[in-house]
Amino acid sequence: VTDGKHRSMEVPFYVIIRPINDETPSFLARNITVSEGQMCELDPSIINVVDLDVPADSLTFTVSQQPRHGMIRSGTHGNDVVLYKPPILNDQELPVHDFTMDQLMHGLKLMYVHDDSESTADKFTVQLSDGKHKVRKVISVQVLPVNDERPFLSRNNGLEVEMGDIRIISSIALEAEDKDTPKQHLYYVMDSVPKHGVLQLKESMEWQDLYPGMNCSQEDIDMNRLRYVHTGAIGTKGQDRFHFHLMDGENTSPQQHFLISIRNIEKGEIAVLTKA
């Protein structure tokens, strides 16, 4: 202080700044990719935060919407995905709902574990709070399909023919299913062919005979491109059959057989057999 002639001693003047939580944190979240039935660690490269408040606020995450086709789990079992599958035995096995950025930066392993379903996409929502502001992010999950389902026979009704008959083998008589393989890639591989007739597959406009080792698809059957032609002599009794197994490119089924009942011509009936 001065009066123009005299000057006082300098006295410091202190300003105390009280911090205010006025900065909205920037929430960084990346989408992830995981193979069917596998898991992905949600480390700081996937989930991270920038908060400009000083001193730093306590940052808490909440999984506000859990994934439909998986779970968010604590990585207590390391990288062994089998140990993350049900049944859930204790509280540490339950889905994670809340965690902090400090935990994530100092050793918490957080995992997205896919449920091994045939889903190809998933998502979950994470909410970040600094005590005042709330920010939500949706993390999308791309699921890479794995051909791990075995094909199985869902319909095998057999066929009834008369002497010299030509009959389509449709999906009403024979049908297979595979949860992760389209019908055009679900194959019937012939192990043996009929003894009293021939199996034929329509390719382009021509009917081609099928032999052991050859195949047709479920799509061929759905489109009425497989037929049985009875070629046995008059008086042939009983049944004909062929054996096959299913294959989807990776998995095979046990051997199956398809029965063909041959109706004999009764005495007194006149049969005129013509070639198609």
PDB file of C-alpha atoms in Angstrom:
ATOM      1  CA  VAL A   1       0.000   0.000   0.000  1.00  0.00           C
ATOM      2  CA  THR A   2       1.323   3.462  -0.837  1.00  0.00           C
ATOM      3  CA  ASP A   3       0.255   7.042  -0.032  1.00  0.00           C
ATOM      4  CA  GLY A   4       2.486   8.550  -2.686  1.00  0.00           C
ATOM      5  CA  LYS A   5       5.443   8.876  -0.386  1.00  0.00           C
ATOM      6  CA  HIS A   6       5.462   5.909   1.915  1.00  0.00           C
ATOM      7  CA  ARG A   7       4.980   2.257   1.014  1.00  0.00           C
ATOM      8  CA  SER A   8       3.938  -0.587   3.264  1.00  0.00           C
ATOM      9  CA  MET A   9       5.461  -4.017   3.412  1.00  0.00           C
ATOM     10  CA  GLU A  10       4.229  -6.474   0.847  1.00  0.00           C
ATOM     11  CA  VAL A  11       1.572  -8.804   2.191  1.00  0.00           C
ATOM     12  CA  PRO A  12       0.555 -11.886   0.197  1.00  0.00           C
ATOM     13  CA  PHE A  13      -3.120 -12.208  -0.754  1.00  0.00           C
ATOM     14  CA  TYR A  14      -4.369 -15.781  -1.106  1.00  0.00           C
ATOM     15  CA  VAL A  15      -7.190 -16.921  -3.381  1.00  0.00           C
ATOM     16  CA  ILE A  16      -8.680 -20.315  -2.568  1.00  0.00           C
ATOM     17  CA  ILE A  17     -10.276 -21.985  -5.582  1.00  0.00           C
ATOM     18  CA  ARG A  18     -12.887 -24.521  -4.696  1.00  0.00           C
ATOM     19  CA  PRO A  19     -13.047 -27.251  -7.357  1.00  0.00           C
ATOM     20  CA  ILE A  20     -16.372 -27.718  -9.109  1.00  0.00           C
ATOM     21  CA  ASN A  21     -17.340 -30.836 -11.015  1.00  0.00           C
ATOM     22  CA  ASP A  22     -18.232 -28.946 -14.182  1.00  0.00           C
ATOM     23  CA  GLU A  23     -16.502 -31.020 -16.855  1.00  0.00           C
ATOM     24  CA  THR A  24     -18.445 -33.788 -18.559  1.00  0.00           C
ATOM     25  CA  PRO A  25     -16.115 -36.786 -18.915  1.00  0.00           C
ATOM     26  CA  SER A  26     -15.354 -38.076 -22.392  1.00  0.00           C
ATOM     27  CA  PHE A  27     -16.326 -41.751 -22.533  1.00  0.00           C
ATOM     28  CA  LEU A  28     -14.397 -43.793 -25.100  1.00  0.00           C
ATOM     29  CA  ALA A  29     -15.938 -47.161 -26.051  1.00  0.00           C
ATOM     30  CA  ARG A  30     -14.957 -49.436 -28.936  1.00  0.00           C
ATOM     31  CA  ASN A  31     -17.036 -52.181 -30.535  1.00  0.00           C
ATOM     32  CA  ILE A  32     -15.678 -55.721 -30.212  1.00  0.00           C
ATOM     33  CA  THR A  33     -15.522 -58.928 -32.253  1.00  0.00           C
ATOM     34  CA  VAL A  34     -15.664 -62.399 -30.711  1.00  0.00           C
ATOM     35  CA  SER A  35     -15.916 -65.932 -32.091  1.00  0.00           C
ATOM     36  CA  GLU A  36     -19.050 -67.931 -31.281  1.00  0.00           C
ATOM     37  CA  GLY A  37     -18.790 -69.362 -27.754  1.00  0.00           C
ATOM     38  CA  GLN A  38     -15.594 -67.438 -26.964  1.00  0.00           C
ATOM     39  CA  MET A  39     -14.823 -64.290 -24.962  1.00  0.00           C
ATOM     40  CA  CYS A  40     -13.138 -60.897 -25.242  1.00  0.00           C
ATOM     41  CA  GLU A  41     -11.421 -58.878 -22.509  1.00  0.00           C
ATOM     42  CA  LEU A  42     -12.830 -55.377 -21.976  1.00  0.00           C
ATOM     43  CA  ASP A  43      -9.544 -53.678 -21.116  1.00  0.00           C
ATOM     44  CA  PRO A  44      -8.749 -49.910 -21.248  1.00  0.00           C
ATOM     45  CA  SER A  45      -8.249 -50.191 -25.015  1.00  0.00           C
ATOM     46  CA  ILE A  46     -12.006 -50.956 -25.239  1.00  0.00           C
ATOM     47  CA  ILE A  47     -13.353 -48.826 -22.358  1.00  0.00           C
ATOM     48  CA  ASN A  48     -11.601 -45.624 -21.291  1.00  0.00           C
ATOM     49  CA  VAL A  49     -12.335 -42.123 -19.997  1.00  0.00           C
ATOM     50  CA  VAL A  50     -10.850 -38.613 -20.217  1.00  0.00           C
ATOM     51  CA  ASP A  51     -11.978 -36.289 -17.383  1.00  0.00           C
ATOM     52  CA  LEU A  52     -10.523 -32.754 -17.217  1.00  0.00           C
ATOM     53  CA  ASP A  53     -11.708 -32.037 -13.664  1.00  0.00           C
ATOM     54  CA  VAL A  54      -8.902 -31.398 -11.131  1.00  0.00           C
ATOM     55  CA  PRO A  55      -8.648 -33.207  -8.809  1.00  0.00           C
ATOM     56  CA  ALA A  56      -9.897 -36.198 -10.757  1.00  0.00           C
ATOM     57  CA  ASP A  57     -13.424 -37.357  -9.996  1.00  0.00           C
ATOM     58  CA  SER A  58     -14.297 -40.896  -8.997  1.00  0.00           C
ATOM     59  CA  LEU A  59     -15.530 -42.515 -12.218  1.00  0.00           C
ATOM     60  CA  THR A  60     -18.041 -45.346 -11.913  1.00  0.00           C
ATOM     61  CA  PHE A  61     -19.363 -47.570 -14.707  1.00  0.00           C
ATOM     62  CA  THR A  62     -22.715 -49.358 -14.606  1.00  0.00           C
ATOM     63  CA  VAL A  63     -23.766 -52.026 -17.111  1.00  0.00           C
ATOM     64  CA  SER A  64     -27.268 -50.598 -17.547  1.00  0.00           C
ATOM     65  CA  GLN A  65     -28.287 -53.105 -20.220  1.00  0.00           C
ATOM     66  CA  GLN A  66     -26.773 -56.577 -20.133  1.00  0.00           C
ATOM     67  CA  PRO A  67     -26.050 -58.407 -23.419  1.00  0.00           C
ATOM     68  CA  ARG A  68     -28.769 -60.777 -24.661  1.00  0.00           C
ATOM     69  CA  HIS A  69     -26.413 -63.444 -25.966  1.00  0.00           C
ATOM     70  CA  GLY A  70     -23.669 -63.364 -23.362  1.00  0.00           C
ATOM     71  CA  MET A  71     -22.547 -62.032 -19.988  1.00  0.00           C
ATOM     72  CA  ILE A  72     -20.158 -59.448 -18.585  1.00  0.00           C
ATOM     73  CA  ARG A  73     -18.013 -61.398 -16.125  1.00  0.00           C
ATOM     74  CA  SER A  74     -15.041 -60.783 -13.867  1.00  0.00           C
ATOM     75  CA  GLY A  75     -11.994 -62.479 -15.390  1.00  0.00           C
ATOM     76  CA  THR A  76     -11.214 -64.572 -12.314  1.00  0.00           C
ATOM     77  CA  HIS A  77     -10.554 -67.700 -14.422  1.00  0.00           C
ATOM     78  CA  GLY A  78      -8.004 -66.197 -16.783  1.00  0.00           C
ATOM     79  CA  ASN A  79      -8.402 -67.158 -20.430  1.00  0.00           C
ATOM     80  CA  ASP A  80     -10.068 -70.580 -19.992  1.00  0.00           C
ATOM     81  CA  VAL A  81     -13.494 -69.939 -21.531  1.00  0.00           C
ATOM     82  CA  VAL A  82     -14.889 -73.294 -20.301  1.00  0.00           C
ATOM     83  CA  LEU A  83     -14.702 -72.084 -16.687  1.00  0.00           C
ATOM     84  CA  TYR A  84     -16.950 -69.123 -17.480  1.00  0.00           C
ATOM     85  CA  LYS A  85     -19.852 -71.271 -18.661  1.00  0.00           C
ATOM     86  CA  PRO A  86     -22.896 -72.105 -16.436  1.00  0.00           C
ATOM     87  CA  PRO A  87     -23.687 -73.292 -13.826  1.00  0.00           C
ATOM     88  CA  ILE A  88     -23.027 -70.215 -11.678  1.00  0.00           C
ATOM     89  CA  LEU A  89     -21.743 -71.394  -8.301  1.00  0.00           C
ATOM     90  CA  ASN A  90     -21.033 -68.273  -6.222  1.00  0.00           C
ATOM     91  CA  ASP A  91     -21.270 -64.471  -6.152  1.00  0.00           C
ATOM     92  CA  GLN A  92     -17.981 -64.084  -8.028  1.00  0.00           C
ATOM     93  CA  GLU A  93     -19.547 -65.975 -10.934  1.00  0.00           C
ATOM     94  CA  LEU A  94     -22.482 -63.541 -11.273  1.00  0.00           C
ATOM     95  CA  PRO A  95     -22.579 -60.949 -14.071  1.00  0.00           C
ATOM     96  CA  VAL A  96     -20.721 -57.718 -13.324  1.00  0.00           C
ATOM     97  CA  HIS A  97     -23.000 -54.687 -12.929  1.00  0.00           C
ATOM     98  CA  ASP A  98     -20.680 -51.976 -11.516  1.00  0.00           C
ATOM     99  CA  PHE A  99     -16.963 -51.215 -11.653  1.00  0.00           C
ATOM    100  CA  THR A 100     -14.688 -48.159 -11.534  1.00  0.00           C
ATOM    101  CA  MET A 101     -12.103 -46.779 -13.909  1.00  0.00           C
ATOM    102  CA  ASP A 102      -9.534 -47.100 -11.134  1.00  0.00           C
ATOM    103  CA  GLN A 103     -10.280 -50.831 -10.843  1.00  0.00           C
ATOM    104  CA  LEU A 104     -10.000 -51.264 -14.598  1.00  0.00           C
ATOM    105  CA  MET A 105      -6.624 -49.490 -14.644  1.00  0.00           C
ATOM    106  CA  HIS A 106      -5.255 -51.472 -11.690  1.00  0.00           C
ATOM    107  CA  GLY A 107      -5.817 -55.123 -12.418  1.00  0.00           C
ATOM    108  CA  LEU A 108      -9.547 -55.777 -12.833  1.00  0.00           C
ATOM    109  CA  LYS A 109     -10.096 -58.191 -15.731  1.00  0.00           C
ATOM    110  CA  LEU A 110     -13.501 -57.713 -17.295  1.00  0.00           C
ATOM    111  CA  MET A 111     -14.729 -60.206 -19.907  1.00  0.00           C
ATOM    112  CA  TYR A 112     -17.574 -60.403 -22.411  1.00  0.00           C
ATOM    113  CA  VAL A 113     -18.440 -64.129 -22.630  1.00  0.00           C
ATOM    114  CA  HIS A 114     -20.613 -65.262 -25.559  1.00  0.00           C
ATOM    115  CA  ASP A 115     -23.297 -67.864 -24.740  1.00  0.00           C
ATOM    116  CA  ASP A 116     -22.398 -70.169 -27.677  1.00  0.00           C
ATOM    117  CA  SER A 117     -25.752 -69.560 -29.373  1.00  0.00           C
ATOM    118  CA  GLU A 118     -26.092 -69.123 -33.136  1.00  0.00           C
ATOM    119  CA  SER A 119     -26.444 -65.331 -32.783  1.00  0.00           C
ATOM    120  CA  THR A 120     -24.251 -63.211 -35.053  1.00  0.00           C
ATOM    121  CA  ALA A 121     -24.569 -59.924 -33.157  1.00  0.00           C
ATOM    122  CA  ASP A 122     -24.995 -58.670 -29.610  1.00  0.00           C
ATOM    123  CA  LYS A 123     -24.758 -55.405 -27.692  1.00  0.00           C
ATOM    124  CA  PHE A 124     -24.714 -54.013 -24.177  1.00  0.00           C
ATOM    125  CA  THR A 125     -24.995 -50.527 -22.662  1.00  0.00           C
ATOM    126  CA  VAL A 126     -22.510 -49.024 -20.193  1.00  0.00           C
ATOM    127  CA  GLN A 127     -23.258 -45.835 -18.240  1.00  0.00           C
ATOM    128  CA  LEU A 128     -20.439 -43.667 -16.870  1.00  0.00           C
ATOM    129  CA  SER A 129     -20.953 -41.325 -13.906  1.00  0.00           C
ATOM    130  CA  ASP A 130     -18.540 -38.867 -12.292  1.00  0.00           C
ATOM    131  CA  GLY A 131     -21.001 -38.083  -9.505  1.00  0.00           C
ATOM    132  CA  LYS A 132     -22.786 -35.368 -11.449  1.00  0.00           C
ATOM    133  CA  HIS A 133     -22.713 -36.133 -15.146  1.00  0.00           C
ATOM    134  CA  LYS A 134     -23.873 -39.371 -16.772  1.00  0.00           C
ATOM    135  CA  VAL A 135     -22.809 -40.610 -20.198  1.00  0.00           C
ATOM    136  CA  ARG A 136     -24.095 -43.764 -21.891  1.00  0.00           C
ATOM    137  CA  LYS A 137     -22.445 -45.794 -24.621  1.00  0.00           C
ATOM    138  CA  VAL A 138     -23.674 -48.846 -26.518  1.00  0.00           C
ATOM    139  CA  ILE A 139     -20.946 -51.383 -27.288  1.00  0.00           C
ATOM    140  CA  SER A 140     -21.784 -53.577 -30.283  1.00  0.00           C
ATOM    141  CA  VAL A 141     -20.529 -57.144 -30.501  1.00  0.00           C
ATOM    142  CA  GLN A 142     -19.906 -58.888 -33.811  1.00  0.00           C
ATOM    143  CA  VAL A 143     -20.056 -62.663 -33.371  1.00  0.00           C
ATOM    144  CA  LEU A 144     -18.093 -64.765 -35.855  1.00  0.00           C
ATOM    145  CA  PRO A 145     -20.056 -67.985 -36.527  1.00  0.00           C
ATOM    146  CA  VAL A 146     -18.456 -71.378 -35.960  1.00  0.00           C
ATOM    147  CA  ASN A 147     -19.697 -74.551 -37.662  1.00  0.00           C
ATOM    148  CA  ASP A 148     -19.973 -76.666 -34.513  1.00  0.00           C
ATOM    149  CA  GLU A 149     -23.520 -78.055 -34.736  1.00  0.00           C
ATOM    150  CA  ARG A 150     -24.021 -81.622 -35.966  1.00  0.00           C
ATOM    151  CA  PRO A 151     -26.592 -82.228 -38.716  1.00  0.00           C
ATOM    152  CA  PHE A 152     -29.519 -84.462 -37.774  1.00  0.00           C
ATOM    153  CA  LEU A 153     -32.418 -86.149 -39.527  1.00  0.00           C
ATOM    154  CA  SER A 154     -35.736 -84.520 -38.599  1.00  0.00           C
ATOM    155  CA  ARG A 155     -37.992 -86.478 -40.981  1.00  0.00           C
ATOM    156  CA  ASN A 156     -37.612 -89.949 -42.470  1.00  0.00           C
ATOM    157  CA  ASN A 157     -41.033 -91.200 -43.573  1.00  0.00           C
ATOM    158  CA  GLY A 158     -39.925 -93.535 -46.310  1.00  0.00           C
ATOM    159  CA  LEU A 159     -41.635 -93.943 -49.691  1.00  0.00           C
ATOM    160  CA  GLU A 160     -44.232 -96.283 -51.183  1.00  0.00           C
ATOM    161  CA  VAL A 161     -44.009 -97.147 -54.887  1.00  0.00           C
ATOM    162  CA  GLU A 162     -45.631 -99.516 -57.337  1.00  0.00           C
ATOM    163  CA  MET A 163     -43.922-101.616 -59.962  1.00  0.00           C
ATOM    164  CA  GLY A 164     -42.128 -99.389 -62.477  1.00  0.00           C
ATOM    165  CA  ASP A 165     -42.973 -96.237 -60.519  1.00  0.00           C
ATOM    166  CA  ILE A 166     -40.985 -92.999 -60.688  1.00  0.00           C
ATOM    167  CA  ARG A 167     -41.445 -91.040 -57.464  1.00  0.00           C
ATOM    168  CA  ILE A 168     -40.010 -87.750 -56.227  1.00  0.00           C
ATOM    169  CA  ILE A 169     -38.414 -87.931 -52.776  1.00  0.00           C
ATOM    170  CA  SER A 170     -39.549 -84.613 -51.323  1.00  0.00           C
ATOM    171  CA  SER A 171     -39.015 -82.973 -47.937  1.00  0.00           C
ATOM    172  CA  ILE A 172     -42.325 -84.479 -46.839  1.00  0.00           C
ATOM    173  CA  ALA A 173     -40.551 -87.838 -46.872  1.00  0.00           C
ATOM    174  CA  LEU A 174     -36.950 -86.872 -46.060  1.00  0.00           C
ATOM    175  CA  GLU A 175     -35.590 -83.808 -44.274  1.00  0.00           C
ATOM    176  CA  ALA A 176     -32.430 -82.938 -42.347  1.00  0.00           C
ATOM    177  CA  GLU A 177     -31.561 -79.903 -40.239  1.00  0.00           C
ATOM    178  CA  ASP A 178     -28.428 -78.157 -39.049  1.00  0.00           C
ATOM    179  CA  LYS A 179     -28.641 -75.087 -36.813  1.00  0.00           C
ATOM    180  CA  ASP A 180     -25.602 -73.350 -38.291  1.00  0.00           C
ATOM    181  CA  THR A 181     -25.518 -74.564 -41.902  1.00  0.00           C
ATOM    182  CA  PRO A 182     -27.753 -73.411 -44.788  1.00  0.00           C
ATOM    183  CA  LYS A 183     -29.679 -76.078 -46.675  1.00  0.00           C
ATOM    184  CA  GLN A 184     -27.585 -75.770 -49.834  1.00  0.00           C
ATOM    185  CA  HIS A 185     -24.527 -76.880 -47.826  1.00  0.00           C
ATOM    186  CA  LEU A 186     -26.231 -79.695 -45.904  1.00  0.00           C
ATOM    187  CA  TYR A 187     -25.394 -82.866 -47.826  1.00  0.00           C
ATOM    188  CA  TYR A 188     -26.668 -86.439 -48.017  1.00  0.00           C
ATOM    189  CA  VAL A 189     -23.609 -88.558 -48.894  1.00  0.00           C
ATOM    190  CA  MET A 190     -24.617 -91.921 -50.368  1.00  0.00           C
ATOM    191  CA  ASP A 191     -23.081 -94.962 -48.666  1.00  0.00           C
ATOM    192  CA  SER A 192     -25.151 -97.427 -50.712  1.00  0.00           C
ATOM    193  CA  VAL A 193     -27.794 -97.183 -53.414  1.00  0.00           C
ATOM    194  CA  PRO A 194     -31.063 -99.108 -53.953  1.00  0.00           C
ATOM    195  CA  LYS A 195     -30.903-102.666 -55.353  1.00  0.00           C
ATOM    196  CA  HIS A 196     -34.266-102.642 -57.135  1.00  0.00           C
ATOM    197  CA  GLY A 197     -34.136 -99.163 -58.563  1.00  0.00           C
ATOM    198  CA  VAL A 198     -31.966 -96.096 -59.046  1.00  0.00           C
ATOM    199  CA  LEU A 199     -31.652 -92.762 -57.322  1.00  0.00           C
ATOM    200  CA  GLN A 200     -31.476 -89.819 -59.685  1.00  0.00           C
ATOM    201  CA  LEU A 201     -30.595 -86.161 -59.161  1.00  0.00           C
ATOM    202  CA  LYS A 202     -31.781 -83.481 -61.571  1.00  0.00           C
ATOM    203  CA  GLU A 203     -28.874 -81.338 -62.733  1.00  0.00           C
ATOM    204  CA  SER A 204     -29.777 -78.612 -65.213  1.00  0.00           C
ATOM    205  CA  MET A 205     -32.432 -80.373 -67.298  1.00  0.00           C
ATOM    206  CA  GLU A 206     -31.047 -83.919 -67.043  1.00  0.00           C
ATOM    207  CA  TRP A 207     -31.592 -86.661 -64.468  1.00  0.00           C
ATOM    208  CA  GLN A 208     -28.269 -88.206 -63.390  1.00  0.00           C
ATOM    209  CA  ASP A 209     -27.874 -91.513 -61.539  1.00  0.00           C
ATOM    210  CA  LEU A 210     -26.387 -91.331 -58.059  1.00  0.00           C
ATOM    211  CA  TYR A 211     -23.719 -93.818 -56.950  1.00  0.00           C
ATOM    212  CA  PRO A 212     -21.995 -94.476 -53.597  1.00  0.00           C
ATOM    213  CA  GLY A 213     -19.830 -91.505 -52.634  1.00  0.00           C
ATOM    214  CA  MET A 214     -21.978 -89.014 -54.528  1.00  0.00           C
ATOM    215  CA  ASN A 215     -24.237 -86.535 -52.744  1.00  0.00           C
ATOM    216  CA  CYS A 216     -27.264 -84.292 -52.921  1.00  0.00           C
ATOM    217  CA  SER A 217     -28.260 -81.399 -50.688  1.00  0.00           C
ATOM    218  CA  GLN A 218     -31.311 -80.665 -48.591  1.00  0.00           C
ATOM    219  CA  GLU A 219     -32.007 -77.839 -51.009  1.00  0.00           C
ATOM    220  CA  ASP A 220     -32.138 -80.410 -53.852  1.00  0.00           C
ATOM    221  CA  ILE A 221     -34.760 -82.361 -51.897  1.00  0.00           C
ATOM    222  CA  ASP A 222     -36.745 -79.205 -51.073  1.00  0.00           C
ATOM    223  CA  MET A 223     -36.751 -78.304 -54.777  1.00  0.00           C
ATOM    224  CA  ASN A 224     -37.936 -81.818 -55.818  1.00  0.00           C
ATOM    225  CA  ARG A 225     -34.689 -82.636 -57.612  1.00  0.00           C
ATOM    226  CA  LEU A 226     -34.263 -86.145 -56.134  1.00  0.00           C
ATOM    227  CA  ARG A 227     -36.250 -89.145 -57.356  1.00  0.00           C
ATOM    228  CA  TYR A 228     -36.422 -92.932 -57.119  1.00  0.00           C
ATOM    229  CA  VAL A 229     -37.000 -95.012 -60.256  1.00  0.00           C
ATOM    230  CA  HIS A 230     -38.107 -98.605 -59.683  1.00  0.00           C
ATOM    231  CA  THR A 231     -36.378-100.914 -62.152  1.00  0.00           C
ATOM    232  CA  GLY A 232     -36.958-104.293 -60.497  1.00  0.00           C
ATOM    233  CA  ALA A 233     -38.672-107.179 -62.222  1.00  0.00           C
ATOM    234  CA  ILE A 234     -42.361-107.911 -61.802  1.00  0.00           C
ATOM    235  CA  GLY A 235     -42.800-109.952 -58.657  1.00  0.00           C
ATOM    236  CA  THR A 236     -40.201-108.047 -56.687  1.00  0.00           C
ATOM    237  CA  LYS A 237     -41.420-108.120 -53.116  1.00  0.00           C
ATOM    238  CA  GLY A 238     -40.719-106.249 -49.951  1.00  0.00           C
ATOM    239  CA  GLN A 239     -38.558-103.197 -49.661  1.00  0.00           C
ATOM    240  CA  ASP A 240     -35.736-101.337 -51.258  1.00  0.00           C
ATOM    241  CA  ARG A 241     -33.442 -98.937 -49.397  1.00  0.00           C
ATOM    242  CA  PHE A 242     -30.386 -96.753 -49.578  1.00  0.00           C
ATOM    243  CA  HIS A 243     -27.920 -95.768 -46.856  1.00  0.00           C
ATOM    244  CA  PHE A 244     -26.395 -92.333 -46.345  1.00  0.00           C
ATOM    245  CA  HIS A 245     -24.839 -90.027 -43.793  1.00  0.00           C
ATOM    246  CA  LEU A 246     -25.264 -86.283 -43.376  1.00  0.00           C
ATOM    247  CA  MET A 247     -22.373 -83.856 -43.709  1.00  0.00           C
ATOM    248  CA  ASP A 248     -22.130 -80.076 -43.354  1.00  0.00           C
ATOM    249  CA  GLY A 249     -18.487 -79.686 -44.352  1.00  0.00           C
ATOM    250  CA  GLU A 250     -17.191 -80.089 -40.792  1.00  0.00           C
ATOM    251  CA  ASN A 251     -19.498 -82.477 -38.952  1.00  0.00           C
ATOM    252  CA  THR A 252     -21.097 -85.781 -39.935  1.00  0.00           C
ATOM    253  CA  SER A 253     -24.017 -87.805 -38.625  1.00  0.00           C
ATOM    254  CA  PRO A 254     -24.191 -91.550 -37.972  1.00  0.00           C
ATOM    255  CA  GLN A 255     -25.261 -93.653 -40.953  1.00  0.00           C
ATOM    256  CA  GLN A 256     -28.988 -93.526 -41.767  1.00  0.00           C
ATOM    257  CA  HIS A 257     -31.218 -95.444 -44.170  1.00  0.00           C
ATOM    258  CA  PHE A 258     -34.291 -94.590 -46.209  1.00  0.00           C
ATOM    259  CA  LEU A 259     -36.887 -97.330 -46.807  1.00  0.00           C
ATOM    260  CA  ILE A 260     -38.844 -97.734 -50.025  1.00  0.00           C
ATOM    261  CA  SER A 261     -41.871-100.054 -49.854  1.00  0.00           C
ATOM    262  CA  ILE A 262     -42.674-101.800 -53.155  1.00  0.00           C
ATOM    263  CA  ARG A 263     -46.322-102.638 -53.735  1.00  0.00           C
ATOM    264  CA  ASN A 264     -46.632-105.889 -55.612  1.00  0.00           C
ATOM    265  CA  ILE A 265     -49.139-106.302 -58.433  1.00  0.00           C
ATOM    266  CA  GLU A 266     -52.007-108.508 -57.265  1.00  0.00           C
ATOM    267  CA  LYS A 267     -53.080-111.510 -59.283  1.00  0.00           C
ATOM    268  CA  GLY A 268     -55.565-110.670 -61.956  1.00  0.00           C
ATOM    269  CA  GLU A 269     -54.283-107.147 -62.410  1.00  0.00           C
ATOM    270  CA  ILE A 270     -52.893-106.116 -65.753  1.00  0.00           C
ATOM    271  CA  ALA A 271     -49.865-103.859 -65.624  1.00  0.00           C
ATOM    272  CA  VAL A 272     -48.551-101.855 -68.515  1.00  0.00           C
ATOM    273  CA  LEU A 273     -45.033-100.608 -67.716  1.00  0.00           C
ATOM    274  CA  THR A 274     -43.778 -97.698 -69.761  1.00  0.00           C
ATOM    275  CA  LYS A 275     -40.510 -95.853 -69.652  1.00  0.00           C
ATOM    276  CA  ALA A 276     -40.603 -92.200 -68.700  1.00  0.00           C
TER     277      ALA A 276
END
